[in-house]
PDB file of C-alpha atoms in Angstrom:
ATOM      1  CA  MET K 227      -0.049  -0.071  -0.081  1.00  0.00           C
ATOM      2  CA  ARG K 228       1.368   3.140  -0.953  1.00  0.00           C
ATOM      3  CA  ILE K 229       0.032   6.156   1.253  1.00  0.00           C
ATOM      4  CA  VAL K 230       0.550   9.976   2.183  1.00  0.00           C
ATOM      5  CA  LEU K 231       0.419  11.621   5.693  1.00  0.00           C
ATOM      6  CA  VAL K 232      -0.781  15.035   6.216  1.00  0.00           C
ATOM      7  CA  GLY K 233      -1.948  16.978   9.149  1.00  0.00           C
ATOM      8  CA  PRO K 234      -1.090  20.170  10.782  1.00  0.00           C
ATOM      9  CA  PRO K 235       2.028  20.847  13.262  1.00  0.00           C
ATOM     10  CA  GLY K 236       1.324  19.488  16.204  1.00  0.00           C
ATOM     11  CA  ALA K 237      -1.133  16.230  14.657  1.00  0.00           C
ATOM     12  CA  GLY K 238       1.141  13.486  15.790  1.00  0.00           C
ATOM     13  CA  LYS K 239       1.986  12.667  12.102  1.00  0.00           C
ATOM     14  CA  GLY K 240       4.993  11.061  12.792  1.00  0.00           C
ATOM     15  CA  THR K 241       3.680   8.882  16.022  1.00  0.00           C
ATOM     16  CA  GLN K 242       1.458   7.594  13.839  1.00  0.00           C
ATOM     17  CA  ALA K 243       3.153   7.239  10.824  1.00  0.00           C
ATOM     18  CA  GLU K 244       5.535   5.045  12.894  1.00  0.00           C
ATOM     19  CA  PHE K 245       2.456   2.453  13.838  1.00  0.00           C
ATOM     20  CA  ILE K 246       1.109   2.834  10.428  1.00  0.00           C
ATOM     21  CA  ALA K 247       4.265   1.925   8.894  1.00  0.00           C
ATOM     22  CA  GLU K 248       5.055  -0.604  11.443  1.00  0.00           C
ATOM     23  CA  HIS K 249       0.919  -2.423  10.830  1.00  0.00           C
ATOM     24  CA  LEU K 250       1.639  -2.507   7.241  1.00  0.00           C
ATOM     25  CA  SER K 251       5.264  -3.763   7.233  1.00  0.00           C
ATOM     26  CA  ILE K 252       5.881  -0.671   4.613  1.00  0.00           C
ATOM     27  CA  PRO K 253       9.301   2.141   5.173  1.00  0.00           C
ATOM     28  CA  LYS K 254       8.080   5.343   6.859  1.00  0.00           C
ATOM     29  CA  ILE K 255       9.386   8.477   4.060  1.00  0.00           C
ATOM     30  CA  SER K 256       9.871  11.555   6.101  1.00  0.00           C
ATOM     31  CA  THR K 257      11.846  14.035   3.793  1.00  0.00           C
ATOM     32  CA  GLY K 258      13.759  15.248   6.827  1.00  0.00           C
ATOM     33  CA  ASP K 259      15.144  11.834   6.931  1.00  0.00           C
ATOM     34  CA  ILE K 260      15.864  11.842   3.268  1.00  0.00           C
ATOM     35  CA  PHE K 261      17.773  15.099   3.365  1.00  0.00           C
ATOM     36  CA  ARG K 262      19.969  13.498   6.360  1.00  0.00           C
ATOM     37  CA  LYS K 263      20.677  10.687   4.732  1.00  0.00           C
ATOM     38  CA  ASN K 264      21.505  12.023   1.639  1.00  0.00           C
ATOM     39  CA  VAL K 265      23.473  15.096   3.232  1.00  0.00           C
ATOM     40  CA  SER K 266      25.479  12.409   5.754  1.00  0.00           C
ATOM     41  CA  GLN K 267      26.307  10.215   2.244  1.00  0.00           C
ATOM     42  CA  GLY K 268      28.078  13.350   0.187  1.00  0.00           C
ATOM     43  CA  THR K 269      25.078  12.135  -2.442  1.00  0.00           C
ATOM     44  CA  PRO K 270      24.956  15.143  -5.324  1.00  0.00           C
ATOM     45  CA  LEU K 271      21.958  15.630  -4.282  1.00  0.00           C
ATOM     46  CA  GLY K 272      22.645  16.282  -0.551  1.00  0.00           C
ATOM     47  CA  ALA K 273      25.592  18.347  -1.411  1.00  0.00           C
ATOM     48  CA  GLU K 274      23.001  20.477  -3.710  1.00  0.00           C
ATOM     49  CA  ALA K 275      20.244  20.260  -0.419  1.00  0.00           C
ATOM     50  CA  LYS K 276      22.558  21.402   1.963  1.00  0.00           C
ATOM     51  CA  LYS K 277      24.094  24.272   0.572  1.00  0.00           C
ATOM     52  CA  TYR K 278      20.268  24.969   0.987  1.00  0.00           C
ATOM     53  CA  MET K 279      20.025  23.977   4.136  1.00  0.00           C
ATOM     54  CA  ASP K 280      23.252  25.727   5.514  1.00  0.00           C
ATOM     55  CA  ALA K 281      21.700  28.657   4.170  1.00  0.00           C
ATOM     56  CA  GLY K 282      18.758  28.583   6.038  1.00  0.00           C
ATOM     57  CA  ASP K 283      16.492  28.216   3.320  1.00  0.00           C
ATOM     58  CA  LEU K 284      13.811  25.888   1.718  1.00  0.00           C
ATOM     59  CA  VAL K 285      15.473  23.184  -0.236  1.00  0.00           C
ATOM     60  CA  PRO K 286      13.377  23.820  -3.794  1.00  0.00           C
ATOM     61  CA  ASP K 287      11.062  21.383  -5.031  1.00  0.00           C
ATOM     62  CA  GLU K 288      12.921  19.656  -8.257  1.00  0.00           C
ATOM     63  CA  VAL K 289      16.180  18.419  -5.138  1.00  0.00           C
ATOM     64  CA  THR K 290      13.139  17.314  -3.107  1.00  0.00           C
ATOM     65  CA  ILE K 291      11.313  15.807  -5.798  1.00  0.00           C
ATOM     66  CA  ALA K 292      14.861  13.880  -7.000  1.00  0.00           C
ATOM     67  CA  MET K 293      15.317  12.810  -3.865  1.00  0.00           C
ATOM     68  CA  VAL K 294      11.666  11.289  -2.738  1.00  0.00           C
ATOM     69  CA  LYS K 295      12.031   9.565  -6.360  1.00  0.00           C
ATOM     70  CA  ASP K 296      15.436   7.569  -5.521  1.00  0.00           C
ATOM     71  CA  ARG K 297      14.331   6.560  -1.940  1.00  0.00           C
ATOM     72  CA  ILE K 298      11.019   4.781  -3.155  1.00  0.00           C
ATOM     73  CA  SER K 299      12.822   3.542  -5.912  1.00  0.00           C
ATOM     74  CA  GLU K 300      14.793   1.143  -3.311  1.00  0.00           C
ATOM     75  CA  PRO K 301      13.609  -2.337  -3.294  1.00  0.00           C
ATOM     76  CA  ASP K 302      12.498  -1.990   0.659  1.00  0.00           C
ATOM     77  CA  ALA K 303       9.814  -0.107  -1.068  1.00  0.00           C
ATOM     78  CA  VAL K 304       8.840  -2.958  -3.525  1.00  0.00           C
ATOM     79  CA  GLY K 305       5.566  -2.988  -1.840  1.00  0.00           C
ATOM     80  CA  GLY K 306       4.522   0.362  -0.686  1.00  0.00           C
ATOM     81  CA  TYR K 307       5.490   3.027   1.093  1.00  0.00           C
ATOM     82  CA  LEU K 308       4.181   6.272   3.323  1.00  0.00           C
ATOM     83  CA  LEU K 309       5.127   9.104   2.195  1.00  0.00           C
ATOM     84  CA  ASP K 310       5.560  11.750   5.832  1.00  0.00           C
ATOM     85  CA  GLY K 311       5.938  16.168   4.720  1.00  0.00           C
ATOM     86  CA  PHE K 312       5.714  14.915   1.174  1.00  0.00           C
ATOM     87  CA  PRO K 313       3.819  16.659  -0.880  1.00  0.00           C
ATOM     88  CA  ARG K 314       3.576  20.044   1.038  1.00  0.00           C
ATOM     89  CA  ASN K 315       1.439  21.610  -1.956  1.00  0.00           C
ATOM     90  CA  VAL K 316      -0.414  21.119  -4.896  1.00  0.00           C
ATOM     91  CA  ALA K 317       2.518  21.937  -7.315  1.00  0.00           C
ATOM     92  CA  GLN K 318       4.733  18.980  -5.626  1.00  0.00           C
ATOM     93  CA  ALA K 319       0.768  16.557  -5.325  1.00  0.00           C
ATOM     94  CA  LYS K 320       1.210  16.892  -9.002  1.00  0.00           C
ATOM     95  CA  VAL K 321       4.738  16.425  -9.868  1.00  0.00           C
ATOM     96  CA  LEU K 322       4.315  13.419  -7.369  1.00  0.00           C
ATOM     97  CA  ASP K 323       1.259  12.120  -9.603  1.00  0.00           C
ATOM     98  CA  ALA K 324       3.465  12.932 -12.353  1.00  0.00           C
ATOM     99  CA  MET K 325       6.169  11.035 -11.004  1.00  0.00           C
ATOM    100  CA  LEU K 326       4.029   7.622  -9.837  1.00  0.00           C
ATOM    101  CA  GLU K 327       2.695   7.747 -12.737  1.00  0.00           C
ATOM    102  CA  GLU K 328       6.387   7.590 -15.075  1.00  0.00           C
ATOM    103  CA  ILE K 329       7.515   4.334 -12.150  1.00  0.00           C
ATOM    104  CA  GLY K 330       3.904   2.387 -12.760  1.00  0.00           C
ATOM    105  CA  HIS K 331       2.762   3.629  -9.207  1.00  0.00           C
ATOM    106  CA  CYS K 332      -0.302   4.630  -7.540  1.00  0.00           C
ATOM    107  CA  LEU K 333      -1.205   6.051  -4.243  1.00  0.00           C
ATOM    108  CA  ASP K 334      -4.056   4.196  -2.444  1.00  0.00           C
ATOM    109  CA  MET K 335      -4.905   6.732   0.222  1.00  0.00           C
ATOM    110  CA  VAL K 336      -4.364  10.225   1.600  1.00  0.00           C
ATOM    111  CA  MET K 337      -4.680   9.564   5.292  1.00  0.00           C
ATOM    112  CA  GLU K 338      -5.403  13.023   6.197  1.00  0.00           C
ATOM    113  CA  LEU K 339      -4.670  13.606  10.330  1.00  0.00           C
ATOM    114  CA  VAL K 340      -7.540  16.098  11.364  1.00  0.00           C
ATOM    115  CA  VAL K 341      -7.182  18.172  14.418  1.00  0.00           C
ATOM    116  CA  ASP K 342      -8.396  21.826  15.079  1.00  0.00           C
ATOM    117  CA  ASP K 343      -5.477  25.012  15.706  1.00  0.00           C
ATOM    118  CA  GLU K 344      -6.697  25.066  18.918  1.00  0.00           C
ATOM    119  CA  GLU K 345      -5.589  21.784  19.792  1.00  0.00           C
ATOM    120  CA  VAL K 346      -2.913  22.191  18.463  1.00  0.00           C
ATOM    121  CA  VAL K 347      -2.063  25.288  20.027  1.00  0.00           C
ATOM    122  CA  ARG K 348      -2.957  23.705  23.196  1.00  0.00           C
ATOM    123  CA  ARG K 349      -0.506  20.221  22.645  1.00  0.00           C
ATOM    124  CA  LEU K 350       2.181  22.624  21.761  1.00  0.00           C
ATOM    125  CA  ALA K 351       2.299  25.474  23.315  1.00  0.00           C
ATOM    126  CA  GLY K 352       2.457  23.127  26.867  1.00  0.00           C
ATOM    127  CA  ARG K 353       5.717  21.676  25.973  1.00  0.00           C
ATOM    128  CA  ARG K 354       8.802  22.348  28.477  1.00  0.00           C
ATOM    129  CA  THR K 355      11.976  21.090  27.601  1.00  0.00           C
ATOM    130  CA  CYS K 356      15.012  20.336  29.944  1.00  0.00           C
ATOM    131  CA  ARG K 357      17.903  22.106  29.400  1.00  0.00           C
ATOM    132  CA  ASP K 358      20.470  19.549  31.164  1.00  0.00           C
ATOM    133  CA  CYS K 359      19.011  16.141  29.548  1.00  0.00           C
ATOM    134  CA  GLY K 360      17.066  17.052  26.873  1.00  0.00           C
ATOM    135  CA  GLN K 361      13.863  15.490  28.336  1.00  0.00           C
ATOM    136  CA  ILE K 362      10.842  17.230  27.178  1.00  0.00           C
ATOM    137  CA  TRP K 363       7.516  17.652  29.624  1.00  0.00           C
ATOM    138  CA  HIS K 364       3.810  18.664  29.336  1.00  0.00           C
ATOM    139  CA  ILE K 365       1.946  20.992  31.711  1.00  0.00           C
ATOM    140  CA  VAL K 366      -0.848  19.338  31.378  1.00  0.00           C
ATOM    141  CA  PHE K 367      -0.622  15.671  29.459  1.00  0.00           C
ATOM    142  CA  ASP K 368       2.517  14.885  31.329  1.00  0.00           C
ATOM    143  CA  PRO K 369       3.643  17.553  34.139  1.00  0.00           C
ATOM    144  CA  PRO K 370       7.233  17.797  35.760  1.00  0.00           C
ATOM    145  CA  ALA K 371       6.248  17.417  39.940  1.00  0.00           C
ATOM    146  CA  ASP K 372       8.166  20.569  40.328  1.00  0.00           C
ATOM    147  CA  PRO K 373       7.012  23.102  37.081  1.00  0.00           C
ATOM    148  CA  GLU K 374      10.624  24.606  36.623  1.00  0.00           C
ATOM    149  CA  HIS K 375      12.373  21.477  36.862  1.00  0.00           C
ATOM    150  CA  CYS K 376      13.050  17.838  35.604  1.00  0.00           C
ATOM    151  CA  ASP K 377      11.613  15.138  37.995  1.00  0.00           C
ATOM    152  CA  ARG K 378      14.535  13.106  35.669  1.00  0.00           C
ATOM    153  CA  CYS K 379      17.513  15.276  36.147  1.00  0.00           C
ATOM    154  CA  SER K 380      16.433  18.714  38.147  1.00  0.00           C
ATOM    155  CA  GLY K 381      17.277  20.375  35.529  1.00  0.00           C
ATOM    156  CA  ALA K 382      15.640  23.880  34.461  1.00  0.00           C
ATOM    157  CA  LEU K 383      12.747  23.637  32.671  1.00  0.00           C
ATOM    158  CA  PHE K 384      11.797  26.405  29.291  1.00  0.00           C
ATOM    159  CA  GLN K 385       9.376  26.642  26.377  1.00  0.00           C
ATOM    160  CA  ARG K 386      11.697  26.445  22.720  1.00  0.00           C
ATOM    161  CA  ASP K 387      10.926  28.858  20.914  1.00  0.00           C
ATOM    162  CA  ASP K 388       9.394  26.918  18.240  1.00  0.00           C
ATOM    163  CA  ASP K 389       6.592  26.324  21.098  1.00  0.00           C
ATOM    164  CA  LYS K 390       5.535  29.598  21.758  1.00  0.00           C
ATOM    165  CA  GLU K 391       2.281  29.963  20.570  1.00  0.00           C
ATOM    166  CA  ALA K 392       2.997  32.721  18.311  1.00  0.00           C
ATOM    167  CA  THR K 393       4.850  30.666  16.724  1.00  0.00           C
ATOM    168  CA  ILE K 394       2.512  27.915  16.507  1.00  0.00           C
ATOM    169  CA  ARG K 395       0.409  30.273  14.805  1.00  0.00           C
ATOM    170  CA  HIS K 396       2.596  31.205  12.272  1.00  0.00           C
ATOM    171  CA  ARG K 397       3.012  27.777  11.823  1.00  0.00           C
ATOM    172  CA  LEU K 398      -0.150  27.089  11.061  1.00  0.00           C
ATOM    173  CA  GLU K 399      -1.438  30.101   9.135  1.00  0.00           C
ATOM    174  CA  VAL K 400       1.843  28.440   6.501  1.00  0.00           C
ATOM    175  CA  TYR K 401       0.494  25.151   6.619  1.00  0.00           C
ATOM    176  CA  ASN K 402      -3.198  26.684   6.469  1.00  0.00           C
ATOM    177  CA  GLU K 403      -2.140  28.382   3.577  1.00  0.00           C
ATOM    178  CA  GLN K 404       0.142  26.107   1.896  1.00  0.00           C
ATOM    179  CA  THR K 405      -0.220  22.478   2.224  1.00  0.00           C
ATOM    180  CA  ALA K 406      -4.176  22.223   3.538  1.00  0.00           C
ATOM    181  CA  PRO K 407      -4.788  23.225   0.006  1.00  0.00           C
ATOM    182  CA  ILE K 408      -3.919  19.230  -0.772  1.00  0.00           C
ATOM    183  CA  VAL K 409      -6.744  18.307   0.904  1.00  0.00           C
ATOM    184  CA  ASP K 410      -8.481  19.270  -0.927  1.00  0.00           C
ATOM    185  CA  TYR K 411      -6.924  18.228  -4.105  1.00  0.00           C
ATOM    186  CA  TYR K 412      -6.906  14.154  -3.083  1.00  0.00           C
ATOM    187  CA  ALA K 413     -10.439  14.822  -1.908  1.00  0.00           C
ATOM    188  CA  ASP K 414     -11.305  15.522  -4.902  1.00  0.00           C
ATOM    189  CA  ARG K 415     -10.170  12.101  -6.343  1.00  0.00           C
ATOM    190  CA  SER K 416     -11.774   9.751  -4.191  1.00  0.00           C
ATOM    191  CA  MET K 417      -8.189   9.244  -2.529  1.00  0.00           C
ATOM    192  CA  LEU K 418      -9.081  11.083   0.902  1.00  0.00           C
ATOM    193  CA  VAL K 419      -9.675   9.378   4.338  1.00  0.00           C
ATOM    194  CA  GLY K 420     -10.102  11.653   7.234  1.00  0.00           C
ATOM    195  CA  VAL K 421      -8.801  10.652  10.688  1.00  0.00           C
ATOM    196  CA  ASP K 422     -10.089  11.828  13.847  1.00  0.00           C
ATOM    197  CA  ALA K 423      -6.397  12.837  15.690  1.00  0.00           C
ATOM    198  CA  THR K 424      -7.634  14.335  18.953  1.00  0.00           C
ATOM    199  CA  GLY K 425      -7.658  11.798  22.201  1.00  0.00           C
ATOM    200  CA  PRO K 426      -5.019   9.673  23.741  1.00  0.00           C
ATOM    201  CA  VAL K 427      -2.136   8.412  20.930  1.00  0.00           C
ATOM    202  CA  GLU K 428      -3.184   4.626  20.915  1.00  0.00           C
ATOM    203  CA  ASN K 429      -7.006   5.823  20.022  1.00  0.00           C
ATOM    204  CA  VAL K 430      -5.720   7.215  18.060  1.00  0.00           C
ATOM    205  CA  THR K 431      -3.884   4.474  15.994  1.00  0.00           C
ATOM    206  CA  GLY K 432      -7.054   2.328  16.569  1.00  0.00           C
ATOM    207  CA  ARG K 433      -9.378   4.798  14.080  1.00  0.00           C
ATOM    208  CA  ALA K 434      -6.147   4.809  11.797  1.00  0.00           C
ATOM    209  CA  ILE K 435      -5.690   1.140  11.172  1.00  0.00           C
ATOM    210  CA  ALA K 436      -9.317   1.016  11.267  1.00  0.00           C
ATOM    211  CA  ALA K 437      -9.417   3.195   8.309  1.00  0.00           C
ATOM    212  CA  LEU K 438      -7.153   1.357   6.477  1.00  0.00           C
ATOM    213  CA  ARG K 439      -8.507  -1.848   7.336  1.00  0.00           C
ATOM    214  CA  ARG K 440     -11.597  -0.933   5.314  1.00  0.00           C
ATOM    215  CA  MET K 441      -9.712   0.355   2.730  1.00  0.00           C
ATOM    216  CA  GLU K 442      -8.038  -3.117   2.057  1.00  0.00           C
ATOM    217  CA  SER K 443     -11.901  -5.167   2.312  1.00  0.00           C
TER     218      SER K 443
END
């Protein structure tokens, strides 16, 4: 099965991608992993991507797409794969369609993890990180005994810039402007399946697996 997983920041894509890929015995393919692998191995595409990454710029679509094409052509992806973090916009989705057609593949499903903006803010803005050991706590879902210090090592806790409300809302604006339109793009092709991503992780996983079973039956 070949799947694209989409959803806003804070929807739990990384966690659910791992569970879904394991359930289906297919590789989870994320652009972040692909970038790191190509850069660490010193491939020509990695060298090209590194120039943009070092400058703090987005890696151009053509480089990203070339990396994805190489990755899904590897032997472990013959039986299917789950794409996490790609495509990020309608232009990439259209190029992905053309690329898959060229190599004789097609997507079986696009799964959207559905969660509203306020829930995303609640999830992400509540995170606190230990300066010493890096442990992440949550003031609501997993609070430390002392709100100022880590239970594990007593290090000082702080809120990362990425976890501040203003930053989260900006990330949501970017997602809604650039990535959310692919939901309609795939819905128009009757490929979209929405999964409620609220509640405990295991409940979300259960809904995702149930959606997969309905698709397979």
